[in-house]
Short mmCIF file of C-alpha atoms in Angstrom, two decimals:
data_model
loop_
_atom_site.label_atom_id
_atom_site.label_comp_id
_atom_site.label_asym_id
_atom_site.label_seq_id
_atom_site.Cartn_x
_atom_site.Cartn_y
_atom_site.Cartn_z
CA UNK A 1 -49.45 -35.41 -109.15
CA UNK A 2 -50.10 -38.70 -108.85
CA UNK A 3 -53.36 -40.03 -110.14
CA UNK A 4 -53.26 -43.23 -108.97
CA UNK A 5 -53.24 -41.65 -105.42
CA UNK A 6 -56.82 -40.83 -103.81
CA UNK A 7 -55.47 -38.70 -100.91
CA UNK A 8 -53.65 -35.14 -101.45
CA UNK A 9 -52.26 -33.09 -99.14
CA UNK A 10 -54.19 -29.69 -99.68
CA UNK A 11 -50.83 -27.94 -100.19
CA UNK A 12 -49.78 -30.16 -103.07
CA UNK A 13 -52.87 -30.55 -104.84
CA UNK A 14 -53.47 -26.19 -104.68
CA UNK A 15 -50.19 -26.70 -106.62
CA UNK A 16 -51.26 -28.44 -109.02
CA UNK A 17 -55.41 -28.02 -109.07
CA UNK A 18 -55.53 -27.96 -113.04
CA UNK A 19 -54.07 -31.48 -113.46
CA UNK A 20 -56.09 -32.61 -110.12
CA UNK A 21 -59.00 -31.33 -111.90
CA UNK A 22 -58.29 -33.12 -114.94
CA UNK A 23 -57.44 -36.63 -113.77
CA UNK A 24 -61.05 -36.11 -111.88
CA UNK A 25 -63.18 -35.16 -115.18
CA UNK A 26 -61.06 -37.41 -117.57
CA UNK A 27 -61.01 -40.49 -115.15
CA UNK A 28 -64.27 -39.95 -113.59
CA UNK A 29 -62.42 -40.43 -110.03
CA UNK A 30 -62.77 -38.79 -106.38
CA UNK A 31 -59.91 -37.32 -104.82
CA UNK A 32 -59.39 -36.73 -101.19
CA UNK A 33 -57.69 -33.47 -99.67
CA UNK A 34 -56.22 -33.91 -96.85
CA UNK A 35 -54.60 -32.03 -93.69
CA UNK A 36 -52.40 -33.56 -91.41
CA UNK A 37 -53.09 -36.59 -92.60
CA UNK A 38 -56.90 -36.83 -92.56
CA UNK A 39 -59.40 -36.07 -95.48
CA UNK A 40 -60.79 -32.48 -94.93
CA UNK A 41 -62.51 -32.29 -98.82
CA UNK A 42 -63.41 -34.67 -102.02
CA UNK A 43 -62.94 -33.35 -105.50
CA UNK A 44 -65.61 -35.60 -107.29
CA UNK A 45 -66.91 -35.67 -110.96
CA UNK A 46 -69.20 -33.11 -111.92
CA UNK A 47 -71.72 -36.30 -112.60
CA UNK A 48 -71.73 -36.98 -109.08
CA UNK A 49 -71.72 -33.88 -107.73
CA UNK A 50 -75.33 -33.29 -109.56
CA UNK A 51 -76.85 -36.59 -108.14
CA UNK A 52 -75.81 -35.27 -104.75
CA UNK A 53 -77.18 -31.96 -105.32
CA UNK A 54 -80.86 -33.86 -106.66
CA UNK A 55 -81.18 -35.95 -104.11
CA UNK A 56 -81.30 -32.74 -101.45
CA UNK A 57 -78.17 -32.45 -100.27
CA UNK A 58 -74.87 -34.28 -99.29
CA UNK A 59 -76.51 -35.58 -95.88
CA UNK A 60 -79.67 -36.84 -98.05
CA UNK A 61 -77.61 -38.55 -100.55
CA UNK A 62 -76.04 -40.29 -97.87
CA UNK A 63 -78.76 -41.72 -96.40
CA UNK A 64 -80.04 -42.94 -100.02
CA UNK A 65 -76.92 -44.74 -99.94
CA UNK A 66 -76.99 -45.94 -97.03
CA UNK A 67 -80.79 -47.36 -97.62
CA UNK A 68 -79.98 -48.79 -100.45
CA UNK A 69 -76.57 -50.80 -99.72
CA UNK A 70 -78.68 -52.06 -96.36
CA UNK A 71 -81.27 -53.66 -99.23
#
């Protein structure tokens, strides 16, 4: 697997989820899996995962973000 790579075909990365996984805690970067070419799912750091979860939800942390980048 190649961590310098953001997208992942879903088939390769099920192959190798444990170093996927890794690169993600160790590195503190998102991955994209993808299907046919387009993102279907992000593996993200547990960190960020949380925020989303505190703010209310992936639809309300986007819209945080989205507030504040407009500022």
């Amino acid at each position: 697997m190649d961590t310098n790579q953001t997208d992942h075909p879903i088939v390769e990365a099920r192959a190798s989820l444990s170093s996927l996984l890794s690169a993600t805690e160790l590195l503190k970067r998102t991955y994209f899996l993808t299907g046919r070419g387009k993102r279907k799912a992000a593996v993200i750091p547990v960190e960020l995962g949380e925020l989303i979860e505190k703010a209310g939800g992936p639809d309300a942390a986007a819209q945080l973000l989205r507030e504040r980048l407009a500022a």
